[in-house]
XYZ file of C-alpha atoms in Angstrom:
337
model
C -6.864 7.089 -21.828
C -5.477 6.056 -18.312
C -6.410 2.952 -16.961
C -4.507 1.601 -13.509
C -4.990 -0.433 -10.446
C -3.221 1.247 -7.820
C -0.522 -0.877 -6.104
C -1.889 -0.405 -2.639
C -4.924 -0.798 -2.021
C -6.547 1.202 1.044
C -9.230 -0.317 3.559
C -11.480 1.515 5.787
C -9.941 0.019 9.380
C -9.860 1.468 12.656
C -5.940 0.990 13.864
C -5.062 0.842 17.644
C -1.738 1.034 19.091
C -0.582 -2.286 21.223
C 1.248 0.104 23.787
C -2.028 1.731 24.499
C -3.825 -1.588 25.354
C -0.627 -2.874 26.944
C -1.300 -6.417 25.788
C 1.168 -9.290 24.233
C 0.358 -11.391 22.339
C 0.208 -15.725 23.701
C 2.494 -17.830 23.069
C 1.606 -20.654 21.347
C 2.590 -24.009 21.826
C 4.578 -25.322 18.434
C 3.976 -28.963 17.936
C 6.183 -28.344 14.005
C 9.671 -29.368 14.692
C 10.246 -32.614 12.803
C 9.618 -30.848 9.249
C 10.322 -27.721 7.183
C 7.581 -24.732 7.222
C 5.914 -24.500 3.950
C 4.070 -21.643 2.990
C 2.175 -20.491 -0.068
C 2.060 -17.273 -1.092
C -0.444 -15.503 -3.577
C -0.103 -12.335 -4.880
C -2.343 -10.323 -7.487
C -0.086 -9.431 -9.985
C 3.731 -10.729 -11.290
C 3.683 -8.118 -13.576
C 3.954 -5.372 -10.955
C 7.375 -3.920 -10.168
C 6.267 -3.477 -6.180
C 4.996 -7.517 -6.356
C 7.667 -8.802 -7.894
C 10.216 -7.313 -5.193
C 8.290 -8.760 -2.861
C 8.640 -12.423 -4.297
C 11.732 -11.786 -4.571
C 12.223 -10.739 -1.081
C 10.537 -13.703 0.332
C 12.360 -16.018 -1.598
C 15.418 -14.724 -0.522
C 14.753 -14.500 3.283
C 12.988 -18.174 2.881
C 16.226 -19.382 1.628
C 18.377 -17.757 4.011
C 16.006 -19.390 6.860
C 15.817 -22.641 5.110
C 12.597 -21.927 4.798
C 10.014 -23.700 1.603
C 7.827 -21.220 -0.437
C 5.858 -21.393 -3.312
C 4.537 -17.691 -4.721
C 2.076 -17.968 -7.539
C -0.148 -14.754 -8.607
C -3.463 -14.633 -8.790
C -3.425 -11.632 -12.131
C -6.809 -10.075 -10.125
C -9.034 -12.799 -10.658
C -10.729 -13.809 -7.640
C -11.670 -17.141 -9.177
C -7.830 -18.029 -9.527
C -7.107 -17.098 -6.310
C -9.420 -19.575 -4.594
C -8.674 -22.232 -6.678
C -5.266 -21.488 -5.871
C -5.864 -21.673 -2.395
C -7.546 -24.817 -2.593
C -4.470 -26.542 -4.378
C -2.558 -25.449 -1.495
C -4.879 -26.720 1.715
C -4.041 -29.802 -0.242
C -0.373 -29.537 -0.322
C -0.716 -28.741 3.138
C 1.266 -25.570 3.681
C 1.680 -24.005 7.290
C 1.052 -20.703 6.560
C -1.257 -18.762 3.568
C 0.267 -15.219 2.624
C -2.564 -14.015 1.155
C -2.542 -10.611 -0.748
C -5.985 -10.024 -1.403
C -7.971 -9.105 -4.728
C -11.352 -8.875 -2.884
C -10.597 -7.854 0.800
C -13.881 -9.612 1.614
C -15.219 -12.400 -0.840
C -12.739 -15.422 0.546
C -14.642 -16.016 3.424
C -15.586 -19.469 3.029
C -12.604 -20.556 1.464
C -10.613 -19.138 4.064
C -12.391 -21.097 6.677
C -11.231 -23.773 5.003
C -7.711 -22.523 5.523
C -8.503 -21.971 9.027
C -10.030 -25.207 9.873
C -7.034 -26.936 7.969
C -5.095 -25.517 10.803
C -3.080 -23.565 8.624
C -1.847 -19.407 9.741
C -3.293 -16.963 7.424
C -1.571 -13.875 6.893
C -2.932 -11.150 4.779
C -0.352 -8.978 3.061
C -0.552 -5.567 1.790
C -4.146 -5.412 2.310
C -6.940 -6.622 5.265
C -9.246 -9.452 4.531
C -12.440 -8.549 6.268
C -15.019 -10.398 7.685
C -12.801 -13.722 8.391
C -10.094 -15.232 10.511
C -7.166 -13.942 9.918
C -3.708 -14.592 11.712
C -1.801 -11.685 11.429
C -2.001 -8.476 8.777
C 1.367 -7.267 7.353
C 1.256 -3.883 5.041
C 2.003 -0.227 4.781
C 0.738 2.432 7.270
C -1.534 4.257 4.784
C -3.012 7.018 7.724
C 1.086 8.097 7.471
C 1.456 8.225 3.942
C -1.562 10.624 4.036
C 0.231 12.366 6.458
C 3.483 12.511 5.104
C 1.626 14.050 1.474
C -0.294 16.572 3.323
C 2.468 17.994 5.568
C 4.506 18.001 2.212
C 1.566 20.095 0.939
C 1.293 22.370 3.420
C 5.567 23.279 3.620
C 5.507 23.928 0.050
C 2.286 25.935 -0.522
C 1.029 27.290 2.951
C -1.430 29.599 0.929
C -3.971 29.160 -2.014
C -6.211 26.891 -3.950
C -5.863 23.017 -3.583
C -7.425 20.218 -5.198
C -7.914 17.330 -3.192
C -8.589 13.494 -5.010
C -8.766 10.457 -3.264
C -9.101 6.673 -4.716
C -12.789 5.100 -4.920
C -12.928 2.699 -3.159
C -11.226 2.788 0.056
C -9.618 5.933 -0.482
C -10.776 7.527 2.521
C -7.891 6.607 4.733
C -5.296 8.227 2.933
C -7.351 11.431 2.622
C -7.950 11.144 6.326
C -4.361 11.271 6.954
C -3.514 14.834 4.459
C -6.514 16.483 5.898
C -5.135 16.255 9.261
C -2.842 18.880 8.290
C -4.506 20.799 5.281
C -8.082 21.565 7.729
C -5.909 23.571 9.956
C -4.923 26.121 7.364
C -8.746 25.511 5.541
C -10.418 26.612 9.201
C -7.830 29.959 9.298
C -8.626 30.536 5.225
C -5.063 30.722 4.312
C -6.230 27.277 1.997
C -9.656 27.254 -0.386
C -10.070 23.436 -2.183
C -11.548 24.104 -4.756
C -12.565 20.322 -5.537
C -12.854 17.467 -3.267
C -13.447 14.560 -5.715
C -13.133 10.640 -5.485
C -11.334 8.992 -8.388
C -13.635 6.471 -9.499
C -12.248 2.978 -9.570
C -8.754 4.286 -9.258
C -8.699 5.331 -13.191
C -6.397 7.681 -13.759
C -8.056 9.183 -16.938
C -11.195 10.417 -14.596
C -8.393 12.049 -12.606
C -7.090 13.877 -15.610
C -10.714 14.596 -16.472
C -11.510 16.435 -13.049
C -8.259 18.196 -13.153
C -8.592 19.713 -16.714
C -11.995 20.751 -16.014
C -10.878 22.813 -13.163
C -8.004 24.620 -14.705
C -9.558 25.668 -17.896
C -11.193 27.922 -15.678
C -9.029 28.626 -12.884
C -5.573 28.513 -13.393
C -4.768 29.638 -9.877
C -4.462 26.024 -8.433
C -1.055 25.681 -6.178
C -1.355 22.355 -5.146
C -2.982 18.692 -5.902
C -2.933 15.761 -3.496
C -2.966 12.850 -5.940
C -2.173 9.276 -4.029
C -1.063 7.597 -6.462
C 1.285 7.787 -9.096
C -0.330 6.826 -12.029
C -2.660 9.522 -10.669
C -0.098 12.463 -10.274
C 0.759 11.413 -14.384
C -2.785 11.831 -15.743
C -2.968 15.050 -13.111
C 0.498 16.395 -14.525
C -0.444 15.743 -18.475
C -3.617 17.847 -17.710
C -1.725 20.658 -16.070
C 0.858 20.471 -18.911
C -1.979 20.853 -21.773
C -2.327 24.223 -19.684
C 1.350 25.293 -19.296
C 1.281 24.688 -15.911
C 3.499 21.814 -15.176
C 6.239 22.299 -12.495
C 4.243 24.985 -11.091
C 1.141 23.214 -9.279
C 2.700 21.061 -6.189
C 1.846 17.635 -6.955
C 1.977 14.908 -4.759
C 2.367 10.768 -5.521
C 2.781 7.297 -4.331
C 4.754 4.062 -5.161
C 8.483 5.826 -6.240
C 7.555 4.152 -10.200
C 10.248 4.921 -11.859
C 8.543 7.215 -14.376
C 7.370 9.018 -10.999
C 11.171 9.474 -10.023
C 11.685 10.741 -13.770
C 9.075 13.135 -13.138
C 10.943 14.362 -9.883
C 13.950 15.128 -11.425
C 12.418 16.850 -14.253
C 10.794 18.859 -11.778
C 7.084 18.540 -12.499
C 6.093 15.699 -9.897
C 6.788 17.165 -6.495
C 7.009 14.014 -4.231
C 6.696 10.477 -3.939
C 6.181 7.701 -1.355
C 8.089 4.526 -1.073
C 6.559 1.870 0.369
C 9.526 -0.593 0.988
C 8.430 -3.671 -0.785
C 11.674 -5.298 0.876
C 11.036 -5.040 4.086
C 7.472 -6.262 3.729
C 8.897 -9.243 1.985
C 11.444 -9.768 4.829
C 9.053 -8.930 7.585
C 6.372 -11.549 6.004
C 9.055 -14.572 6.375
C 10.170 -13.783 9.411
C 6.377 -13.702 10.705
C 5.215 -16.687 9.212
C 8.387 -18.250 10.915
C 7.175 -16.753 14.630
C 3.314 -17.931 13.699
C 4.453 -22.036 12.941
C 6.655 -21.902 16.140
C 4.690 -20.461 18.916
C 6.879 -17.388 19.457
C 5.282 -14.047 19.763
C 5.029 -11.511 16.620
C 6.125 -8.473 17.510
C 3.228 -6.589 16.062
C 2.301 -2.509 16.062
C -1.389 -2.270 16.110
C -4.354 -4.298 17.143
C -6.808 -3.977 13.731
C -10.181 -4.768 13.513
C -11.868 -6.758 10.154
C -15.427 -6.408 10.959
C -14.619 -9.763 12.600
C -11.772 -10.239 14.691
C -9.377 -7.873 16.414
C -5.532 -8.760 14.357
C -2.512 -8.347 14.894
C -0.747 -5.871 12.663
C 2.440 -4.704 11.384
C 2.893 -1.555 9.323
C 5.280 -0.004 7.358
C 5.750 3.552 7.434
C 6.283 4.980 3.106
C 9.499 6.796 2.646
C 8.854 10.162 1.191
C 11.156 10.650 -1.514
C 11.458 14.564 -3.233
C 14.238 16.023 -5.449
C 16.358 16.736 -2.630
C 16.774 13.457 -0.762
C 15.746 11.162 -4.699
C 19.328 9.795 -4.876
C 20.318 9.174 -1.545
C 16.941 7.797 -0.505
C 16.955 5.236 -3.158
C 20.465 4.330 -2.248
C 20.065 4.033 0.878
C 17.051 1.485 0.582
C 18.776 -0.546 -2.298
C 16.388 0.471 -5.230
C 19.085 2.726 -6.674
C 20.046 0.267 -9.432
C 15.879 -0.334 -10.208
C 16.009 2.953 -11.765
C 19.302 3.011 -13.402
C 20.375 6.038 -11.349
């Protein structure tokens, strides 16, 4: 049996450009010169290789900048987390990274943040329904894009399956379809299943998947967006003999994903550069506490408020490009390549 929680989560938000609206953001007026910035940081997981290179990258940028941080994890309990946060209003930090295990139950203890005058930032995934500061994470519309065009290169004709995470899923499936309708509309693609994965499990995955090929073993390609998905996906197709032939897609470059790459049955991958995120989130928090303008992508809306965001665009990593890519982004020696 498969059981995960995927390492990004994916929120329903409408994303607009800053360059369309032409707008920058104010300046604000720092009144924090006489001290060090403190910030606290919560994240939902320390056992997570994607988490723990982003503590690691903040600590390392919030030394460099002489910076104080304190990361603790929050191991997906919601009832941590706010008593987490409330041990920090009282230490007073300056700024609240925040990556969320709810996305919308803080709202009363993050008006106490607010009100404490401290900047929240939410980090890898938007906090709806409150005030939030500034939203740093990965541009989840692309990945979609970037698995779907992958789709359609490889296997411009036959049957696909499509699966999507439950909930919050949508965007990422909003993103492949973009290209896959196209080639739907003109018939040269039939899906033969368009099915949510319930609560993320992979073993429901692997349960819709071996359903369909018992019957049909003319599948040519599944978008999975994750990749403990893509495993459960590829141990169904290999209980069929049908491993390394069905194009299957993935997300988060785990290293048993990259394994699965170079062994040829796991198409592609998507690295979301936990690095940069840390970096970027340091460097933010820094701008926030001193008045100076964040130099932001898209104006995102949390049922709310209208935030600022910043987002990553994955790296899509396939056989081809596995050993330079990984190089080249310094997670080379995470896989013992």
């Amino acid at each position: 049996m498969y059981l995960s929680i995927p390492e990004v989560f994916y929120c329903s938000v409408k994303y607009v450009n800053k360059s369309i609206l032409e707008i920058n953001p104010p300046l604000c007026v720092s009144e924090r010169h006489d001290k060090s910035i403190k910030i606290g940081a919560i994240l939902p997981s320390g056992e997570k290789f994607r988490w723990s290179k982003i503590r690691y990258a903040m600590e390392h940028e919030a030394k460099l900048k002489g910076v104080d941080i304190s990361v603790e994890y929050s191991d997906f309990d919601i009832n941590k987390e706010i008593a987490t946060i409330k041990r920090m209003i009282l230490e007073k930090i300056d700024v609240l990274v925040l990556g969320s295990v709810n996305h919308k139950g803080e709202k009363e203890i993050l008006d106490e943040v607010n009100k404490a005058g401290i900047k929240i930032i939410a980090q890898d995934a938007l906090i709806n329904n409150c005030h939030v500061d500034l939203y740093l994470g990965f541009n989840i519309l692309r990945a979609g894009q970037l698995q779907g065009g992958f789709l359609i290169n490889k296997v411009p004709e036959g049957k696909y399956i499509i699966l999507y995470g439950c909930p919050n899923g949508e965007l990422l499936k909003k993103g492949a379809m973009e290209y896959i309708t196209p080639l739907i509309d003109t018939r040269k693609v039939k899906v033969v299943a368009d099915e949510a994965v319930k609560g993320w499990m992979s073993d429901r995955a692997y349960d819709i998947v071996k359903k369909i090929i018992v019957e049909d073993k003319n599948i040519v390609a599944v978008l999975a967006p994750t990749d403990n998905i893509a495993e459960a996906v590829i141990k169904a197709l290999s209980e069929e003999n049908l491993q390394g032939k069905v194009i299957v897609t993935g997300q988060d470059a785990d290293p048993e994903a990259i394994k699965r790459i170079l062994e040829g049955t796991q198409a592609m991958t998507l690295l979301n550069d936990s690095m940069t995120l840390g970096r970027i989130t340091i460097e933010s928090a820094i701008n926030l506490i001193e008045g100076q303008s964040v130099n932001y992508d898209y104006i995102v809306n949390n049922e709310m408020v209208d935030v600022q965001a910043i987002l990553i665009d994955p790296i899509l990593i396939d056989k081809s490009n596995v050993y330079s890519k990984l190089k080249e982004t310094g997670y080379s020696k995470e896989y013992l390549m």
